[in-house]
Short mmCIF file of C-alpha atoms and ligand atoms in Angstrom, two decimals:
data_model
loop_
_atom_site.label_atom_id
_atom_site.label_comp_id
_atom_site.label_asym_id
_atom_site.label_seq_id
_atom_site.Cartn_x
_atom_site.Cartn_y
_atom_site.Cartn_z
CA MET A 795 0.00 0.00 0.00
CA THR A 796 1.07 3.55 -0.59
CA PHE A 797 1.63 5.67 2.50
CA PHE A 798 0.91 9.33 2.77
CA PHE A 799 3.38 10.91 5.14
CA HIS A 800 2.00 14.38 4.55
CA PRO A 801 -1.62 15.38 4.71
CA VAL A 802 -3.25 14.36 1.44
CA LYS A 803 -4.66 17.77 0.61
CA SER A 804 -7.76 18.96 2.27
CA LEU A 805 -11.46 19.17 1.71
CA PHE A 806 -13.81 21.97 2.42
CA LEU A 807 -17.54 21.48 2.58
CA GLN A 808 -20.21 23.95 3.42
CA LYS A 809 -23.65 23.52 4.99
CA LYS A 810 -25.72 26.54 5.92
CA ASN A 811 -22.40 28.40 5.79
CA LEU A 812 -20.84 25.53 7.74
CA LYS A 813 -17.35 24.77 6.47
CA VAL A 814 -15.76 21.38 6.98
CA TYR A 815 -12.10 20.59 6.47
CA ILE A 816 -10.79 17.00 6.15
CA GLU A 817 -7.16 15.94 6.44
CA THR A 818 -6.13 12.38 5.59
CA TYR A 819 -3.26 10.24 6.94
CA GLY A 820 -2.33 6.58 6.46
CA CYS A 821 -2.98 4.19 3.60
CA GLN A 822 -5.09 4.19 0.46
CA MET A 823 -8.03 2.84 2.46
CA ASN A 824 -8.16 6.11 4.36
CA VAL A 825 -7.97 8.16 1.17
CA ALA A 826 -10.94 6.17 -0.15
CA ASP A 827 -12.78 6.61 3.17
CA SER A 828 -12.33 10.39 3.12
CA GLU A 829 -13.98 10.33 -0.31
CA LEU A 830 -16.86 8.37 1.22
CA ILE A 831 -17.19 10.86 4.05
CA ALA A 832 -17.25 13.71 1.53
CA SER A 833 -20.05 11.94 -0.31
CA LEU A 834 -22.08 11.26 2.84
CA LEU A 835 -21.87 14.88 3.95
CA LYS A 836 -22.67 16.23 0.50
CA GLU A 837 -25.74 14.03 0.31
CA LYS A 838 -26.98 15.56 3.54
CA GLY A 839 -26.88 19.04 2.05
CA TYR A 840 -23.35 20.17 2.69
CA SER A 841 -21.67 21.82 -0.25
CA LEU A 842 -18.06 22.19 -1.27
CA SER A 843 -16.33 25.33 -0.21
CA GLU A 844 -12.80 26.65 0.19
CA GLY A 845 -10.89 28.04 3.13
CA TYR A 846 -8.96 26.41 5.90
CA GLU A 847 -8.36 28.77 8.79
CA ASP A 848 -12.04 29.74 8.92
CA ALA A 849 -13.37 26.13 9.07
CA ASP A 850 -16.24 25.43 11.52
CA LEU A 851 -15.47 21.72 11.58
CA ILE A 852 -12.19 19.87 11.13
CA LEU A 853 -12.08 16.10 10.56
CA VAL A 854 -8.73 14.29 10.79
CA ASN A 855 -8.77 10.82 9.20
CA THR A 856 -6.06 8.98 11.10
CA CYS A 857 -3.64 6.01 11.03
CA SER A 858 -2.39 3.86 13.92
CA ILE A 859 0.03 1.59 12.08
CA ARG A 860 3.16 2.93 13.83
CA GLU A 861 3.67 5.17 16.85
CA ASN A 862 5.07 7.98 14.68
CA ALA A 863 1.89 7.97 12.54
CA GLU A 864 -0.11 8.71 15.71
CA GLN A 865 2.38 11.32 16.95
CA ARG A 866 2.05 13.24 13.70
CA VAL A 867 -1.72 13.43 14.16
CA ARG A 868 -1.35 14.49 17.80
CA GLY A 869 0.83 17.37 16.59
CA ARG A 870 -1.92 18.47 14.20
CA LEU A 871 -4.53 18.24 16.94
CA LYS A 872 -2.44 20.63 19.06
CA LEU A 873 -2.40 23.08 16.15
CA PHE A 874 -6.17 22.76 15.66
CA GLY A 875 -6.55 23.31 19.42
CA SER A 876 -4.96 26.73 19.00
CA LEU A 877 -7.58 27.53 16.31
CA LYS A 878 -10.30 26.40 18.71
CA ARG A 879 -9.08 28.80 21.38
CA LYS A 880 -9.69 31.64 18.92
CA ASN A 881 -13.01 30.20 17.74
CA PRO A 882 -14.74 28.24 20.55
CA ASP A 883 -17.51 27.06 18.16
CA LEU A 884 -14.99 25.11 16.10
CA VAL A 885 -15.54 21.33 16.28
CA VAL A 886 -12.48 19.09 15.85
CA GLY A 887 -13.26 15.44 15.04
CA VAL A 888 -10.99 12.40 14.77
CA VAL A 889 -12.09 9.62 12.41
CA GLY A 890 -10.32 6.48 11.15
CA CYS A 891 -7.98 4.06 12.86
CA MET A 892 -6.85 6.18 15.84
CA ALA A 893 -10.51 6.93 16.58
CA GLN A 894 -11.23 3.20 16.65
CA ARG A 895 -8.16 2.38 18.76
CA LEU A 896 -8.36 5.13 21.36
CA LYS A 897 -12.09 5.95 21.49
CA ASP A 898 -12.96 8.22 24.49
CA GLN A 899 -9.30 8.32 25.52
CA LEU A 900 -8.88 10.80 22.66
CA ILE A 901 -11.46 13.14 24.17
CA LEU A 902 -9.70 12.94 27.53
CA GLU A 903 -6.18 13.39 26.17
CA GLU A 904 -6.73 15.88 23.36
CA LYS A 905 -8.50 18.97 24.62
CA SER A 906 -9.39 20.14 21.11
CA VAL A 907 -11.30 16.94 20.21
CA SER A 908 -15.05 16.53 20.81
CA LEU A 909 -15.97 14.05 18.06
CA VAL A 910 -14.50 10.54 17.63
CA VAL A 911 -15.90 8.23 14.94
CA GLY A 912 -14.48 4.82 13.90
CA PRO A 913 -14.25 3.56 10.29
CA ASP A 914 -17.47 1.51 10.34
CA GLN A 915 -19.68 4.33 11.66
CA TYR A 916 -19.40 6.97 8.95
CA ARG A 917 -23.05 6.70 7.92
CA GLN A 918 -23.89 8.34 11.23
CA LEU A 919 -21.44 11.22 10.79
CA PRO A 920 -23.98 13.92 9.81
CA GLU A 921 -26.05 13.32 12.99
CA LEU A 922 -22.95 12.93 15.18
CA ILE A 923 -21.56 16.19 13.84
CA GLU A 924 -24.82 17.94 14.77
CA SER A 925 -24.54 16.60 18.36
CA ALA A 926 -20.93 17.77 18.61
CA ARG A 927 -21.96 21.19 17.34
CA ASN A 928 -24.55 21.31 20.10
CA GLY A 929 -21.75 20.95 22.64
CA GLN A 930 -21.82 17.20 23.31
CA ALA A 931 -18.67 15.07 23.32
CA VAL A 932 -19.43 12.27 20.84
CA VAL A 933 -17.68 8.88 20.60
CA GLN A 934 -18.96 6.27 18.12
CA ALA A 935 -16.55 3.42 17.44
CA ILE A 936 -18.26 0.06 17.02
CA LEU A 937 -16.87 -2.28 14.38
CA SER A 938 -19.26 -3.97 11.96
CA SER A 939 -19.05 -7.40 10.37
CA SER A 940 -20.95 -6.31 7.25
CA GLU A 941 -20.49 -2.60 6.48
CA THR A 942 -18.89 -2.05 3.03
CA TYR A 943 -20.54 1.30 2.15
CA ASP A 944 -21.22 -0.27 -1.23
CA ASP A 945 -24.17 2.01 -2.09
CA ILE A 946 -22.18 5.21 -1.62
CA VAL A 947 -20.52 6.87 -4.62
CA PRO A 948 -17.36 8.58 -3.35
CA VAL A 949 -16.66 12.24 -4.11
CA ARG A 950 -13.22 12.36 -5.77
CA TYR A 951 -12.28 15.73 -4.35
CA ASP A 952 -8.54 15.35 -4.35
CA GLY A 953 -7.84 13.32 -7.49
CA ASN A 954 -6.12 14.13 -10.75
CA GLY A 955 -9.31 13.23 -12.64
CA ILE A 956 -7.48 10.31 -14.27
CA SER A 957 -6.79 7.71 -11.65
CA ALA A 958 -8.96 6.62 -8.69
CA PHE A 959 -8.97 4.09 -5.86
CA VAL A 960 -11.90 1.69 -5.67
CA SER A 961 -12.28 -0.14 -2.38
CA ILE A 962 -13.21 -3.81 -2.97
CA MET A 963 -13.07 -5.02 0.62
CA ARG A 964 -12.70 -3.75 4.17
CA GLY A 965 -10.92 -5.07 7.25
CA CYS A 966 -8.38 -7.85 7.63
CA GLN A 967 -8.24 -11.02 9.64
CA ASN A 968 -4.75 -12.26 9.01
CA MET A 969 -3.67 -11.25 12.49
CA CYS A 970 0.00 -10.78 11.69
CA SER A 971 1.42 -10.63 15.20
CA TYR A 972 2.77 -7.05 14.98
CA CYS A 973 -0.22 -5.46 13.23
CA ILE A 974 -2.96 -3.20 14.58
CA VAL A 975 -5.12 -3.23 11.42
CA PRO A 976 -7.43 -6.16 12.34
CA TYR A 977 -8.20 -4.41 15.66
CA VAL A 978 -8.99 -1.02 14.17
CA ARG A 979 -10.60 -2.11 10.90
CA GLY A 980 -12.34 -5.29 12.00
CA GLY A 981 -12.83 -8.57 10.14
CA GLU A 982 -12.60 -8.92 6.40
CA ARG A 983 -15.67 -8.12 4.25
CA SER A 984 -15.81 -8.23 0.45
CA ARG A 985 -17.91 -5.78 -1.49
CA ASP A 986 -20.64 -6.77 -3.96
CA PRO A 987 -19.04 -7.00 -7.45
CA GLU A 988 -22.03 -5.21 -9.03
CA SER A 989 -21.39 -2.13 -6.91
CA ILE A 990 -17.67 -2.28 -7.75
CA LEU A 991 -18.46 -2.45 -11.49
CA SER A 992 -20.99 0.35 -11.26
CA GLU A 993 -18.51 2.58 -9.40
CA ILE A 994 -15.91 1.98 -12.12
CA GLN A 995 -18.54 2.69 -14.81
CA THR A 996 -19.20 6.06 -13.15
CA LEU A 997 -15.47 6.79 -13.21
CA LYS A 998 -15.26 5.80 -16.86
CA ASP A 999 -18.20 8.09 -17.67
CA GLU A 1000 -16.25 10.89 -15.97
CA ASN A 1001 -13.30 10.11 -18.26
CA TYR A 1002 -11.09 8.42 -15.68
CA LYS A 1003 -8.43 6.21 -17.30
CA GLU A 1004 -7.20 4.07 -14.43
CA VAL A 1005 -8.55 2.40 -11.29
CA THR A 1006 -6.71 0.74 -8.42
CA LEU A 1007 -8.74 -1.93 -6.64
CA ILE A 1008 -7.76 -1.71 -2.98
CA GLY A 1009 -7.94 -3.91 0.10
CA GLN A 1010 -5.53 -5.06 2.85
CA ASN A 1011 -5.28 -8.49 1.21
CA VAL A 1012 -6.96 -8.45 -2.21
CA ASP A 1013 -6.07 -12.12 -2.81
CA SER A 1014 -8.61 -13.15 -0.21
CA TYR A 1015 -11.49 -11.23 -1.84
CA ILE A 1016 -14.50 -13.54 -1.97
CA PHE A 1017 -18.11 -12.64 -2.66
CA HIS A 1018 -20.91 -15.17 -2.25
CA GLY A 1019 -23.76 -14.00 -4.49
CA GLN A 1020 -25.57 -15.83 -7.29
CA GLU A 1021 -22.11 -17.03 -8.18
CA THR A 1022 -19.11 -17.12 -5.88
CA LEU A 1023 -16.45 -14.73 -7.06
CA ASN A 1024 -12.81 -14.76 -5.97
CA PHE A 1025 -10.22 -12.08 -6.69
CA HIS A 1026 -8.90 -13.30 -10.02
CA ALA A 1027 -12.48 -13.79 -11.29
CA LEU A 1028 -13.37 -10.26 -10.18
CA LEU A 1029 -10.26 -8.88 -11.86
CA GLU A 1030 -11.13 -10.67 -15.09
CA LYS A 1031 -14.66 -9.25 -15.01
CA VAL A 1032 -13.32 -5.72 -14.50
CA ALA A 1033 -10.66 -6.08 -17.22
CA LEU A 1034 -13.23 -7.42 -19.73
CA ARG A 1035 -15.83 -4.76 -18.97
CA PHE A 1036 -13.36 -1.84 -19.14
CA PRO A 1037 -10.86 -2.65 -21.90
CA ASP A 1038 -9.88 1.02 -22.32
CA MET A 1039 -8.95 1.55 -18.68
CA TRP A 1040 -5.82 0.51 -16.85
CA ILE A 1041 -6.55 -1.72 -13.88
CA ARG A 1042 -4.24 -1.90 -10.84
CA PHE A 1043 -4.70 -3.53 -7.45
CA SER A 1044 -3.08 -3.53 -4.02
CA THR A 1045 -2.13 -5.20 -1.68
CA ASN A 1046 -1.33 -8.84 -2.44
CA HIS A 1047 -0.39 -11.23 0.35
CA PRO A 1048 2.45 -13.69 -0.39
CA LYS A 1049 0.66 -16.57 1.34
CA ASP A 1050 -2.37 -16.21 -0.97
CA LEU A 1051 -0.84 -15.08 -4.29
CA ASN A 1052 -1.66 -17.83 -6.80
CA ASP A 1053 -0.79 -18.65 -10.42
CA HIS A 1054 -4.43 -18.19 -11.54
CA LEU A 1055 -4.15 -14.50 -10.76
CA LEU A 1056 -0.82 -14.24 -12.63
CA GLU A 1057 -2.38 -15.98 -15.64
CA VAL A 1058 -5.34 -13.59 -15.70
CA MET A 1059 -2.84 -10.70 -15.54
CA SER A 1060 -0.91 -12.14 -18.49
CA ARG A 1061 -4.05 -12.40 -20.67
CA PHE A 1062 -5.18 -8.78 -20.33
CA PRO A 1063 -2.99 -5.93 -21.59
CA ASN A 1064 -5.10 -3.46 -19.57
CA ILE A 1065 -4.20 -5.14 -16.26
CA CYS A 1066 -1.07 -3.32 -15.17
CA LYS A 1067 2.04 -5.43 -14.77
CA SER A 1068 3.00 -4.48 -11.26
CA ILE A 1069 2.65 -6.37 -7.99
CA HIS A 1070 3.15 -5.06 -4.48
CA LEU A 1071 4.07 -8.10 -2.42
CA PRO A 1072 5.12 -7.15 1.13
CA VAL A 1073 7.75 -9.57 2.39
CA GLN A 1074 8.39 -7.97 5.83
CA SER A 1075 11.43 -10.18 6.49
CA GLY A 1076 13.69 -12.55 4.55
CA SER A 1077 14.07 -14.85 7.54
CA THR A 1078 11.76 -17.84 7.95
CA THR A 1079 12.08 -17.74 11.75
CA VAL A 1080 11.12 -14.04 11.88
CA LEU A 1081 8.22 -14.67 9.48
CA GLU A 1082 7.05 -17.40 11.84
CA ARG A 1083 7.12 -15.02 14.82
CA MET A 1084 5.29 -12.45 12.69
CA LYS A 1085 2.60 -15.10 11.92
CA ARG A 1086 2.81 -14.24 8.23
CA GLY A 1087 1.88 -17.73 7.06
CA TYR A 1088 4.77 -18.28 4.61
CA THR A 1089 8.49 -19.06 4.60
CA ARG A 1090 11.41 -17.47 2.79
CA ASP A 1091 11.35 -20.33 0.24
CA TRP A 1092 7.62 -19.97 -0.36
CA TYR A 1093 8.06 -16.25 -0.95
CA LEU A 1094 10.94 -16.81 -3.39
CA ASP A 1095 8.85 -19.42 -5.21
CA ARG A 1096 6.07 -16.81 -5.66
CA ILE A 1097 8.67 -14.37 -7.05
CA GLN A 1098 9.81 -17.04 -9.52
CA ALA A 1099 6.20 -17.62 -10.58
CA ILE A 1100 5.79 -13.89 -11.29
CA ARG A 1101 9.04 -13.79 -13.28
CA ARG A 1102 7.99 -16.91 -15.24
CA ILE A 1103 4.41 -15.93 -16.07
CA LEU A 1104 4.88 -12.14 -16.25
CA PRO A 1105 8.48 -11.43 -17.26
CA GLU A 1106 7.82 -7.67 -17.58
CA CYS A 1107 6.11 -7.31 -14.21
CA THR A 1108 7.62 -4.94 -11.64
CA ILE A 1109 7.68 -6.05 -8.02
CA SER A 1110 7.65 -3.83 -4.95
CA THR A 1111 7.51 -4.65 -1.26
CA ASP A 1112 7.31 -3.57 2.39
CA VAL A 1113 10.19 -4.47 4.71
CA MET A 1114 10.17 -4.22 8.49
CA VAL A 1115 13.43 -4.35 10.49
CA GLY A 1116 13.98 -4.89 14.21
CA PHE A 1117 10.98 -7.10 14.98
CA SER A 1118 10.99 -8.87 18.37
CA GLY A 1119 14.04 -11.07 18.80
CA GLU A 1120 15.49 -10.28 15.36
CA THR A 1121 19.17 -11.38 15.37
CA ASP A 1122 21.97 -10.13 13.13
CA GLU A 1123 21.75 -13.37 11.11
CA GLU A 1124 18.01 -12.98 10.61
CA HIS A 1125 18.58 -9.40 9.48
CA LEU A 1126 21.20 -10.59 6.98
CA ASP A 1127 18.56 -12.92 5.54
CA THR A 1128 16.42 -9.87 4.78
CA LEU A 1129 19.33 -8.16 3.00
CA SER A 1130 20.12 -11.26 0.95
CA LEU A 1131 16.48 -11.70 -0.04
CA MET A 1132 16.23 -8.08 -1.15
CA GLU A 1133 19.35 -8.53 -3.26
CA ALA A 1134 18.03 -11.79 -4.75
CA VAL A 1135 14.60 -10.40 -5.67
CA SER A 1136 15.87 -7.04 -6.96
CA TYR A 1137 12.75 -5.05 -6.08
CA ASP A 1138 11.84 -2.06 -8.18
CA PHE A 1139 10.72 -0.23 -5.09
CA ALA A 1140 10.35 -0.79 -1.33
CA PHE A 1141 8.72 0.86 1.67
CA MET A 1142 10.96 0.25 4.67
CA PHE A 1143 10.05 0.57 8.35
CA LYS A 1144 11.37 0.03 11.88
CA TYR A 1145 9.19 -2.20 14.02
CA SER A 1146 6.92 -0.17 16.29
CA GLU A 1147 5.15 -2.10 19.02
CA ARG A 1148 1.37 -1.56 19.01
CA SER A 1149 -0.51 -2.09 22.19
CA GLY A 1150 -3.10 -4.88 22.00
CA THR A 1151 -1.41 -6.87 19.24
CA TRP A 1152 -0.30 -10.47 19.76
CA ALA A 1153 3.37 -9.41 19.71
CA SER A 1154 2.79 -6.74 22.37
CA ARG A 1155 1.16 -9.32 24.63
CA HIS A 1156 3.54 -12.23 24.08
CA MET A 1157 6.88 -10.93 22.88
CA LYS A 1158 9.45 -8.34 23.91
CA ASP A 1159 10.25 -5.31 21.78
CA ASP A 1160 13.88 -6.15 22.51
CA VAL A 1161 15.92 -4.96 19.53
CA PRO A 1162 17.65 -1.77 20.76
CA GLU A 1163 16.62 1.42 18.97
CA LYS A 1164 20.23 1.91 17.82
CA SER A 1165 20.23 -1.49 16.04
CA LYS A 1166 16.81 -0.79 14.51
CA VAL A 1167 18.16 2.46 13.05
CA GLU A 1168 21.33 0.76 11.76
CA ARG A 1169 19.35 -2.04 10.15
CA LEU A 1170 16.89 0.39 8.61
CA ASN A 1171 19.77 2.40 7.15
CA GLN A 1172 21.24 -0.78 5.71
CA VAL A 1173 18.04 -1.84 3.95
CA ILE A 1174 17.51 1.70 2.64
CA ALA A 1175 21.07 1.85 1.27
CA LEU A 1176 20.77 -1.57 -0.36
CA GLN A 1177 17.40 -0.77 -1.95
CA GLY A 1178 18.85 2.52 -3.24
CA LYS A 1179 21.55 0.59 -5.08
CA VAL A 1180 19.11 -2.02 -6.40
CA SER A 1181 16.59 0.60 -7.61
CA GLU A 1182 19.34 2.45 -9.45
CA ARG A 1183 20.53 -0.75 -11.13
CA VAL A 1184 16.99 -1.73 -12.14
CA LYS A 1185 16.25 1.77 -13.51
CA LYS A 1186 19.40 1.81 -15.64
CA GLU A 1187 18.23 -1.42 -17.28
CA ASP A 1188 15.21 0.53 -18.61
CA ILE A 1189 17.31 2.96 -20.65
CA GLY A 1190 16.66 2.29 -24.35
CA LYS A 1191 13.29 0.59 -23.70
CA VAL A 1192 9.91 1.91 -24.91
CA PHE A 1193 6.98 1.95 -22.44
CA ASP A 1194 3.25 2.65 -22.67
CA VAL A 1195 2.64 5.60 -20.36
CA LEU A 1196 -0.55 7.15 -18.99
CA VAL A 1197 -0.05 10.93 -18.91
CA GLU A 1198 -1.03 12.17 -15.44
CA GLY A 1199 -0.10 15.85 -15.55
CA VAL A 1200 2.52 18.55 -15.89
CA SER A 1201 5.85 17.77 -14.25
CA LYS A 1202 6.67 19.65 -11.06
CA ARG A 1203 10.10 20.51 -12.39
CA SER A 1204 9.15 22.03 -15.74
CA THR A 1205 5.91 23.25 -17.30
CA GLN A 1206 7.29 22.02 -20.64
CA GLN A 1207 7.26 18.42 -19.44
CA TYR A 1208 4.63 15.86 -18.50
CA PHE A 1209 4.88 13.09 -15.98
CA GLY A 1210 3.09 9.78 -16.16
CA ARG A 1211 3.41 6.16 -15.12
CA THR A 1212 4.14 2.95 -16.97
CA SER A 1213 2.07 -0.20 -16.59
CA GLY A 1214 4.77 -1.26 -14.12
CA ASN A 1215 4.03 1.86 -12.03
CA LYS A 1216 7.33 3.59 -12.86
CA VAL A 1217 7.27 7.39 -12.98
CA VAL A 1218 8.39 8.84 -16.34
CA VAL A 1219 9.06 12.50 -17.22
CA PHE A 1220 9.16 13.62 -20.87
CA PRO A 1221 8.72 16.74 -23.09
CA LYS A 1222 5.03 17.44 -23.80
CA GLY A 1223 4.87 16.93 -27.58
CA ASN A 1224 1.41 16.44 -29.05
CA VAL A 1225 -0.27 14.54 -26.24
CA ASN A 1226 -2.66 15.62 -23.49
CA LYS A 1227 -3.18 14.80 -19.81
CA GLY A 1228 -5.15 11.55 -19.70
CA ASP A 1229 -3.74 10.17 -22.97
CA PHE A 1230 -1.89 6.91 -23.30
CA THR A 1231 1.36 7.40 -25.19
CA ARG A 1232 4.64 5.59 -25.88
CA VAL A 1233 7.85 6.87 -24.34
CA LEU A 1234 11.45 5.92 -25.13
CA ILE A 1235 13.62 6.02 -21.99
CA THR A 1236 16.84 7.98 -22.50
CA SER A 1237 18.16 8.42 -18.93
CA CYS A 1238 17.12 8.29 -15.28
CA THR A 1239 17.52 9.89 -11.86
CA SER A 1240 17.33 7.93 -8.60
CA ALA A 1241 13.50 8.12 -8.54
CA THR A 1242 12.40 8.86 -12.10
CA LEU A 1243 12.81 7.66 -15.66
CA ILE A 1244 13.40 10.38 -18.25
CA GLY A 1245 12.40 9.93 -21.88
CA GLU A 1246 10.85 11.28 -25.05
CA ILE A 1247 7.68 10.44 -26.94
CA TYR A 1248 8.33 7.53 -29.28
CA GLU A 1249 6.79 8.41 -32.64
CA GLN A 1250 7.13 5.17 -34.63
N1 SAH B 1158 -1.99 -5.50 4.40
C1 SAH B 1158 -0.68 -5.20 4.00
C2 SAH B 1158 0.03 -4.19 4.85
C3 SAH B 1158 -0.68 -3.08 5.51
S1 SAH B 1158 0.23 -2.16 6.66
C4 SAH B 1158 0.13 -6.48 4.07
O1 SAH B 1158 -0.12 -7.35 4.85
O2 SAH B 1158 1.09 -6.54 3.36
C5 SAH B 1158 1.56 -1.60 5.65
C6 SAH B 1158 2.93 -1.96 6.17
O3 SAH B 1158 3.17 -1.35 7.42
C7 SAH B 1158 3.14 -3.42 6.43
O4 SAH B 1158 3.40 -4.13 5.26
C8 SAH B 1158 4.31 -3.41 7.37
O5 SAH B 1158 5.53 -3.41 6.66
C9 SAH B 1158 4.16 -2.09 8.09
N2 SAH B 1158 3.74 -2.29 9.47
C10 SAH B 1158 2.62 -2.86 9.94
N3 SAH B 1158 2.62 -2.91 11.29
C11 SAH B 1158 3.78 -2.35 11.68
C12 SAH B 1158 4.39 -2.12 12.95
N4 SAH B 1158 3.79 -2.48 14.08
N5 SAH B 1158 5.60 -1.52 12.99
C13 SAH B 1158 6.23 -1.15 11.85
N6 SAH B 1158 5.72 -1.35 10.62
C14 SAH B 1158 4.51 -1.94 10.53
FE1 SF4 B 1159 -1.79 -6.22 8.98
FE2 SF4 B 1159 -1.13 -8.63 8.20
FE3 SF4 B 1159 -3.59 -7.71 7.70
FE4 SF4 B 1159 -1.50 -6.73 6.39
S1 SF4 B 1159 -2.27 -8.84 6.27
S2 SF4 B 1159 -3.14 -5.57 7.34
S3 SF4 B 1159 0.11 -6.75 7.91
S4 SF4 B 1159 -2.72 -8.16 9.71
FE1 F3S B 1160 -4.42 2.07 6.88
FE2 F3S B 1160 -3.08 3.02 8.95
FE3 F3S B 1160 -5.53 2.23 9.29
S1 F3S B 1160 -2.29 1.73 7.38
S2 F3S B 1160 -5.91 0.68 7.75
S3 F3S B 1160 -4.85 3.94 7.97
S4 F3S B 1160 -3.86 1.84 10.67
#
């Protein structure tokens, strides 16, 4: 999953001159949820507005995955508290994963906060907001076993008008021993395929060119309707119905990634050739303690299957260093696996103990901070070298690219992404934002491919 370390832009809504501002942290699921919230509020008569400092209501959509994700939000809440001192009618609400984890503790600890709503209770937001505006402290954080919000059409307030996330499932029940997600998002629920298809149709009608189907473990998508549909069958349906759109998905789980999915990907040119397959560790003993459900050899076998069935496919990952009891040898296994796989890209983290998880109850967070930092620096340095090597191999190749917009560095250049999710910058030529074009790669920087439109 992609992480947003900075607030993902903001939303302003207005109801009877009431302005609402939403700030989003965490993963793609939260981005999609903020779009749901926008839709729910709009439906109840709120309208879009602009302005930040003069907001009457601030909603912060939060993440609990690591301690530093929560600290960042707490910093923002302090800032919003200073706004509240100037404007006592201001309501500050916390939604999302921190709301679910901390519930009324948030009201007690954060003076600015009077509204706390968990991820399965957003339908009630308009009423809860009214209560908070009437001076009540409101906490609503009950998880649901069925809520998928499948009848709500999200408002894409922060998009580029070309690419959108479509949530296909909620929750997770893998119970990896370090992870807070199952506790703050609840059990896994898959969304009705008809509502997924109709949401994508709406996007197509609005001229979107790409969708990313999102869930914490898309491989375990399963919907029992008139027919039972698993993930690769859903993907095939989407690819067939929308041949002119690019289809992406995230996140796959190594224990569940099967060859059927890879074969469906190989048959459809509009299914993007990129897989995010978080490994966490290259050591079988660490993976066992993490309760990930696979071994190093299993993971490497899945990589081989991808390379065999989809030779052009890019592979990215998440790596976590310093998990409970991780020895130097186990850490070296992670480095050797990263070298062997040659990932195109990796998100890399230090283990952060989360209260309530299996690991926090049964294991010690015993790798010293200094070693965690050293190990993190080592994986970052190694991945830097690998990414550079992999990028250089692309020089001289021609890629299909979806043009996403004007490059930040020069108004004369566009940026876009390849099917393999690689960012490419190139002179504008005769194409427009939203077009598919072909680009010849001529050079690269550490993060970006540089090229020119390929005319032949
Ligand atoms: N569902 C996805 C991951 C979602 S969380 C999967 O299973 O792959 C995204 C990433 O955050 C994880 O892959 C992991 O690398 C990291 N993460 C999760 N819990 C963490 C913790 N307690 N400390 C540090 N990193 C963590
Ligand atoms: Fe967390 Fe594991 Fe679920 Fe991913 S699969 S969200 S790491 S419990
Ligand atoms: Fe996502 Fe963070 Fe919640 S990773 S599911 S926003 S804990």
